[in-house]
């Protein structure tokens, strides 16, 4: 771990930010087969920050950088990556006033959503960021994203897991990657920004944040969390012509404990009793089933159309306006805890951290 304080105006140990570098394009360097995660991020980040105007350098918080030994393209992240990050933050929670996680963009929103559940009750900022271009690339978005993430991680009023990207601060559990190339790659389509860069200022909107809402809420004890088994939760996105045997191939496997379905529009399934039978059987076996819409905006509920009516009877829970990331990681989160089936179902339909 290295300590760096570029003209920093604070020398209080209690106001340090921990930057956790996991990999991603932001730190990548050219290699024979294409870009790969590069090391020595601490030095490279420090060098990049010296390109900021002097007043902005002086306003930077004190920070330390720690790098994971195995750096990854985030396409290789798994639920165990999410769990390790939560564990590491939890262990160092009181030693730092805020955290920045440097992460690849491809699955950044999945990690953000999972961390938001795992760190429920958080009383300080955890800000994930990355970049569409490596730090050293010409006109890279990396420096601006690092700068903003550090500035928001230094704001004590922010008390949740957030994503900072391209001038926008998004609730972590509401963020989705919506562009594979543009610098403005992330959006929060069903919840407003919780902060943004305005000129040289990094403005947090407390009335939209969890800081005020969750004060005094019970904090989940991470040590009670069992290992999230990979493959326990599956995601099935409907397509026209889906058959019961295809759905059953996913849900019938005894290793599957939960499933996220992505339905049509406001929550519609084809009008085929055999599809509902597969769902009812899985739910009857104690599998946690939930559904959201395939539409990125709006919500899923099962009451509007006759085509969606049988879902509640089949035991499927409505995911309202949750993102796929939020709904999937919530299922994984609930299944990882020692809860009864009824408690899991009840908590799924309750907003735990502003995810719905
Ligand atoms: N493939 C990269 C990753 O997710 C994409 C990026 O970071 N922009 O690690």
Coordinates of C-alpha atoms and ligand atoms in Angstrom, one line a residue:
X1 CA 0.0 0.0 0.0
X2 CA 1.3 3.4 -0.8
X3 CA 0.4 6.8 0.7
X4 CA 0.1 9.8 -1.5
X5 CA -0.9 13.3 -0.7
X6 CA -0.5 15.6 -3.7
X7 CA -0.6 19.0 -2.1
X8 CA -3.4 17.6 0.0
X9 CA -4.9 20.0 2.5
X10 CA -5.7 17.4 5.2
X11 CA -3.3 15.6 7.3
X12 CA -5.8 13.9 9.6
X13 CA -5.6 10.1 9.4
X14 CA -9.3 9.9 10.0
X15 CA -9.9 11.7 6.7
X16 CA -8.1 9.3 4.4
X17 CA -9.6 7.6 1.4
X18 CA -8.7 4.1 0.6
X19 CA -8.4 3.5 -3.2
X20 CA -8.8 -0.2 -4.1
X21 CA -7.5 -1.1 -7.6
X22 CA -9.0 -4.2 -9.0
X23 CA -8.2 -3.8 -12.7
X24 CA -10.2 -2.6 -15.7
X25 CA -9.4 -0.5 -18.8
X26 CA -8.5 2.5 -16.6
X27 CA -5.3 0.8 -15.6
X28 CA -4.7 -1.2 -18.8
X29 CA -1.6 -1.1 -20.9
X30 CA -0.9 -2.5 -24.4
X31 CA 0.2 -6.1 -24.7
X32 CA 0.8 -8.4 -27.7
X33 CA -2.9 -9.7 -27.6
X34 CA -4.5 -6.4 -26.7
X35 CA -5.0 -4.3 -23.6
X36 CA -4.3 -6.0 -20.2
X37 CA -4.5 -4.7 -16.7
X38 CA -1.2 -2.9 -15.8
X39 CA 0.4 -2.6 -12.4
X40 CA 2.0 0.2 -10.4
X41 CA -1.4 2.0 -10.3
X42 CA -0.4 4.1 -7.4
X43 CA 2.4 5.9 -9.2
X44 CA 0.5 6.2 -12.4
X45 CA -2.5 7.6 -10.6
X46 CA -0.3 10.1 -8.8
X47 CA 1.3 11.2 -12.0
X48 CA -2.1 11.6 -13.7
X49 CA -3.4 13.8 -10.8
X50 CA -0.5 16.2 -11.3
X51 CA -2.1 17.2 -14.6
X52 CA -5.0 18.8 -12.7
X53 CA -4.9 22.5 -12.2
X54 CA -3.1 23.4 -9.0
X55 CA -6.2 24.5 -7.1
X56 CA -7.9 21.2 -7.8
X57 CA -4.7 19.3 -6.6
X58 CA -4.8 21.3 -3.4
X59 CA -8.4 20.3 -2.8
X60 CA -7.8 16.6 -3.2
X61 CA -8.3 14.5 -0.1
X62 CA -5.5 12.4 1.3
X63 CA -5.6 8.9 0.0
X64 CA -3.8 5.5 0.0
X65 CA -3.8 3.0 -2.8
X66 CA -4.0 -0.8 -2.5
X67 CA -3.9 -3.1 -5.5
X68 CA -5.3 -6.6 -5.7
X69 CA -2.6 -9.1 -6.6
X70 CA -4.6 -10.5 -9.5
X71 CA -5.8 -7.7 -11.6
X72 CA -8.7 -8.4 -13.8
X73 CA -10.7 -7.3 -16.8
X74 CA -14.1 -7.0 -15.0
X75 CA -15.6 -9.5 -17.4
X76 CA -13.9 -12.0 -15.2
X77 CA -15.5 -10.8 -12.0
X78 CA -17.8 -13.2 -10.1
X79 CA -19.9 -13.1 -7.0
X80 CA -16.8 -14.1 -5.1
X81 CA -15.2 -10.8 -6.3
X82 CA -18.1 -8.9 -4.9
X83 CA -17.9 -10.7 -1.6
X84 CA -14.2 -10.2 -1.3
X85 CA -14.5 -6.5 -1.9
X86 CA -17.3 -6.2 0.7
X87 CA -15.1 -8.2 3.2
X88 CA -12.1 -6.0 2.6
X89 CA -14.1 -2.8 3.0
X90 CA -15.8 -4.1 6.1
X91 CA -12.4 -4.9 7.7
X92 CA -11.0 -1.4 7.0
X93 CA -14.2 0.5 7.5
X94 CA -13.3 2.5 10.5
X95 CA -9.7 3.2 9.4
X96 CA -10.8 5.3 6.4
X97 CA -13.4 8.0 5.9
X98 CA -14.3 6.8 2.4
X99 CA -13.5 4.3 -0.3
X100 CA -12.9 4.4 -4.0
X101 CA -13.0 1.2 -6.0
X102 CA -11.3 1.2 -9.3
X103 CA -13.1 -1.4 -11.4
X104 CA -13.6 -2.3 -15.1
X105 CA -16.7 -0.9 -16.5
X106 CA -18.2 -4.0 -18.0
X107 CA -19.5 -5.4 -14.7
X108 CA -19.0 -2.4 -12.5
X109 CA -22.8 -2.0 -12.0
X110 CA -23.1 -5.6 -10.8
X111 CA -20.3 -5.1 -8.2
X112 CA -21.9 -1.8 -7.2
X113 CA -25.3 -3.4 -6.7
X114 CA -24.0 -6.3 -4.7
X115 CA -21.8 -4.1 -2.5
X116 CA -24.8 -1.9 -1.8
X117 CA -26.7 -4.9 -0.2
X118 CA -23.7 -6.3 1.5
X119 CA -22.7 -3.0 3.1
X120 CA -26.2 -2.1 4.0
X121 CA -26.3 0.6 6.8
X122 CA -23.0 2.1 5.6
X123 CA -22.2 5.4 7.2
X124 CA -19.5 6.6 4.7
X125 CA -19.0 6.8 0.9
X126 CA -18.0 3.9 -1.3
X127 CA -17.5 5.2 -4.8
X128 CA -16.9 2.9 -7.8
X129 CA -15.3 4.3 -10.9
X130 CA -13.3 3.2 -14.0
X131 CA -12.8 4.6 -17.5
X132 CA -13.5 3.8 -21.1
X133 CA -9.9 4.7 -22.0
X134 CA -6.6 3.8 -20.2
X135 CA -5.1 6.5 -17.9
X136 CA -2.2 7.2 -20.3
X137 CA -4.4 7.3 -23.5
X138 CA -4.7 10.6 -25.2
X139 CA -7.9 12.5 -24.2
X140 CA -8.7 9.7 -21.7
X141 CA -11.7 10.0 -19.4
X142 CA -9.7 8.3 -16.6
X143 CA -8.3 11.4 -14.9
X144 CA -11.7 13.1 -14.7
X145 CA -13.3 10.0 -13.3
X146 CA -10.6 9.4 -10.7
X147 CA -10.8 13.1 -9.6
X148 CA -14.6 13.0 -9.2
X149 CA -14.6 9.7 -7.4
X150 CA -12.0 11.0 -4.9
X151 CA -13.9 14.2 -4.3
X152 CA -17.2 12.5 -3.7
X153 CA -15.5 9.8 -1.5
X154 CA -14.4 12.7 0.7
X155 CA -17.9 13.9 1.4
X156 CA -19.2 12.5 4.7
X157 CA -22.8 13.2 3.9
X158 CA -22.6 10.6 1.1
X159 CA -23.4 7.3 3.0
X160 CA -24.0 4.7 0.4
X161 CA -22.4 2.8 -2.5
X162 CA -22.3 5.1 -5.5
X163 CA -20.9 5.1 -9.1
X164 CA -19.1 8.2 -10.4
X165 CA -18.7 8.4 -14.1
X166 CA -18.5 11.2 -16.7
X167 CA -19.5 13.9 -14.2
X168 CA -22.5 12.0 -12.7
X169 CA -22.9 10.4 -9.3
X170 CA -25.4 7.5 -9.5
X171 CA -26.8 5.4 -6.7
X172 CA -24.8 2.2 -7.1
X173 CA -27.7 -0.2 -7.1
X174 CA -29.5 1.9 -9.7
X175 CA -26.6 2.2 -12.2
X176 CA -26.5 0.4 -15.6
X177 CA -23.8 0.5 -18.3
X178 CA -25.6 1.7 -21.3
X179 CA -22.9 2.4 -23.9
X180 CA -20.0 0.2 -24.9
X181 CA -17.8 3.0 -26.2
X182 CA -18.9 6.5 -25.2
X183 CA -17.3 8.1 -22.1
X184 CA -20.8 8.8 -20.7
X185 CA -21.3 5.1 -20.3
X186 CA -23.5 4.8 -17.2
X187 CA -27.1 5.8 -16.5
X188 CA -29.6 5.6 -13.7
X189 CA -32.8 5.4 -15.6
X190 CA -35.3 4.9 -12.8
X191 CA -33.8 7.2 -10.1
X192 CA -32.3 10.7 -10.4
X193 CA -28.6 11.5 -10.0
X194 CA -27.5 11.7 -6.4
X195 CA -24.8 14.1 -7.3
X196 CA -22.9 15.7 -10.2
X197 CA -20.0 17.8 -11.2
X198 CA -21.1 21.4 -11.7
X199 CA -18.1 23.5 -13.0
X200 CA -15.4 22.8 -10.5
X201 CA -17.7 21.7 -7.7
X202 CA -18.8 18.1 -6.9
X203 CA -22.3 18.6 -5.6
X204 CA -24.1 15.9 -3.6
X205 CA -27.9 16.0 -3.3
X206 CA -28.6 14.8 0.2
X207 CA -32.4 14.6 -0.2
X208 CA -31.9 11.9 -2.8
X209 CA -29.3 9.9 -0.9
X210 CA -29.5 7.2 1.7
X211 CA -27.5 9.2 4.3
X212 CA -30.6 10.6 5.9
X213 CA -33.0 7.8 5.0
X214 CA -31.2 4.9 6.5
X215 CA -29.8 6.5 9.7
X216 CA -30.3 4.0 12.5
X217 CA -31.2 1.2 10.2
X218 CA -29.9 -2.3 11.3
X219 CA -26.6 -3.1 9.8
X220 CA -26.2 -6.5 8.3
X221 CA -23.3 -8.4 9.8
X222 CA -21.0 -9.6 7.1
X223 CA -19.6 -12.5 9.1
X224 CA -23.0 -14.2 9.0
X225 CA -22.8 -14.2 5.2
X226 CA -22.1 -17.6 3.7
X227 CA -20.2 -18.0 0.5
X228 CA -22.3 -17.1 -2.5
X229 CA -22.3 -20.2 -4.6
X230 CA -21.8 -19.4 -8.2
X231 CA -24.6 -20.5 -10.4
X232 CA -27.1 -20.6 -7.6
X233 CA -29.1 -17.8 -9.2
X234 CA -29.9 -17.8 -12.9
X235 CA -31.2 -15.1 -15.2
X236 CA -33.7 -15.9 -18.0
X237 CA -34.6 -13.2 -20.5
X238 CA -37.7 -14.2 -22.4
X239 CA -37.8 -14.4 -26.2
X240 CA -40.8 -14.9 -28.5
X241 CA -41.5 -18.6 -28.7
X242 CA -39.9 -19.7 -25.4
X243 CA -41.0 -23.2 -24.5
X244 CA -41.7 -24.8 -21.1
X245 CA -38.9 -27.3 -21.6
X246 CA -36.4 -24.5 -22.1
X247 CA -37.5 -22.7 -19.0
X248 CA -37.4 -26.0 -17.1
X249 CA -33.9 -26.6 -18.3
X250 CA -32.8 -23.6 -16.2
X251 CA -35.2 -23.8 -13.2
X252 CA -35.4 -27.6 -12.8
X253 CA -31.7 -28.1 -11.9
X254 CA -31.4 -28.8 -8.2
X255 CA -28.4 -26.6 -8.0
X256 CA -30.5 -23.5 -8.9
X257 CA -31.9 -21.8 -5.8
X258 CA -33.2 -18.6 -7.3
X259 CA -34.0 -17.1 -10.7
X260 CA -34.5 -13.7 -12.2
X261 CA -37.0 -13.6 -15.1
X262 CA -37.0 -10.7 -17.6
X263 CA -40.5 -10.4 -18.9
X264 CA -42.2 -8.3 -21.6
X265 CA -43.4 -4.7 -20.9
X266 CA -45.1 -4.2 -17.6
X267 CA -44.7 -7.8 -16.6
X268 CA -46.2 -10.1 -19.2
X269 CA -45.5 -13.8 -19.9
X270 CA -46.9 -15.7 -22.9
X271 CA -50.3 -17.1 -22.2
X272 CA -49.1 -20.7 -21.8
X273 CA -50.2 -22.7 -18.7
X274 CA -47.1 -25.0 -19.1
X275 CA -44.8 -22.0 -18.6
X276 CA -46.6 -21.1 -15.4
X277 CA -46.5 -24.7 -14.3
X278 CA -42.7 -24.7 -14.5
X279 CA -42.6 -21.6 -12.4
X280 CA -45.1 -22.9 -9.8
X281 CA -43.2 -26.1 -9.5
X282 CA -39.8 -24.3 -9.0
X283 CA -41.4 -21.9 -6.5
X284 CA -43.0 -24.8 -4.7
X285 CA -39.6 -26.4 -4.3
X286 CA -38.5 -23.3 -2.4
X287 CA -36.7 -21.5 -5.2
X288 CA -36.8 -17.7 -4.9
X289 CA -38.3 -16.4 -8.2
X290 CA -38.6 -12.8 -9.2
X291 CA -39.4 -10.9 -12.4
X292 CA -38.6 -7.5 -13.9
X293 CA -39.2 -6.0 -17.3
X294 CA -36.9 -6.2 -20.3
X295 CA -37.6 -2.5 -20.7
X296 CA -34.8 -0.5 -19.1
X297 CA -37.3 2.2 -17.9
X298 CA -40.6 1.8 -16.0
X299 CA -41.6 -1.1 -13.7
X300 CA -42.9 -4.6 -13.7
X301 CA -46.1 -5.6 -11.8
X302 CA -48.4 -8.4 -12.7
X303 CA -51.8 -6.8 -12.4
X304 CA -52.3 -4.7 -15.6
X305 CA -52.7 -7.4 -18.2
X306 CA -54.4 -10.8 -18.1
X307 CA -51.1 -12.2 -19.6
X308 CA -49.3 -11.5 -16.4
X309 CA -51.9 -12.5 -14.0
X310 CA -50.8 -16.0 -13.2
X311 CA -47.3 -15.0 -12.1
X312 CA -48.2 -14.1 -8.6
X313 CA -50.2 -17.3 -8.2
X314 CA -47.1 -19.2 -9.4
X315 CA -45.1 -17.6 -6.6
X316 CA -43.1 -15.1 -8.7
X317 CA -42.2 -11.8 -7.0
X318 CA -42.5 -8.5 -8.8
X319 CA -39.2 -6.7 -9.1
X320 CA -40.9 -3.3 -9.7
X321 CA -38.4 -0.9 -11.3
X322 CA -35.2 -2.6 -10.3
X323 CA -32.3 -3.0 -12.7
X324 CA -31.3 -6.5 -13.7
X325 CA -28.2 -6.0 -11.6
X326 CA -30.2 -4.9 -8.6
X327 CA -32.7 -7.7 -8.8
X328 CA -30.1 -10.5 -9.5
X329 CA -27.7 -9.4 -6.8
X330 CA -30.6 -9.0 -4.3
X331 CA -31.6 -12.6 -4.9
X332 CA -28.0 -13.7 -4.4
X333 CA -27.7 -11.6 -1.3
X334 CA -30.9 -13.0 0.3
X335 CA -30.0 -16.6 -0.5
X336 CA -26.6 -16.0 1.1
X337 CA -28.2 -15.3 4.5
X338 CA -29.6 -17.6 7.1
X339 CA -33.2 -16.5 6.4
X340 CA -36.4 -18.5 6.1
X341 CA -38.0 -18.7 2.6
X342 CA -40.8 -16.3 3.8
X343 CA -38.3 -13.8 5.1
X344 CA -36.4 -13.9 1.8
X345 CA -39.6 -13.3 -0.1
X346 CA -40.7 -10.5 2.2
X347 CA -37.3 -8.7 2.0
X348 CA -37.2 -9.0 -1.8
X349 CA -40.4 -6.9 -2.2
X350 CA -39.1 -4.4 0.5
X351 CA -36.7 -1.6 -0.5
X352 CA -33.6 -2.3 1.5
X353 CA -31.2 0.3 0.2
X354 CA -33.2 2.4 -2.2
X355 CA -33.0 -0.2 -5.0
X356 CA -36.8 -0.1 -5.8
Ligands
LIG1 N1 -13.3 -4.7 -20.4 C1 -13.1 -3.6 -19.5 C2 -13.4 -4.1 -18.1 O1 -14.5 -4.1 -17.8 C3 -13.9 -2.4 -20.0 C4 -13.6 -1.1 -19.3 O2 -13.1 -1.1 -18.1 N2 -13.9 0.0 -19.9 O3 -12.5 -4.4 -17.4

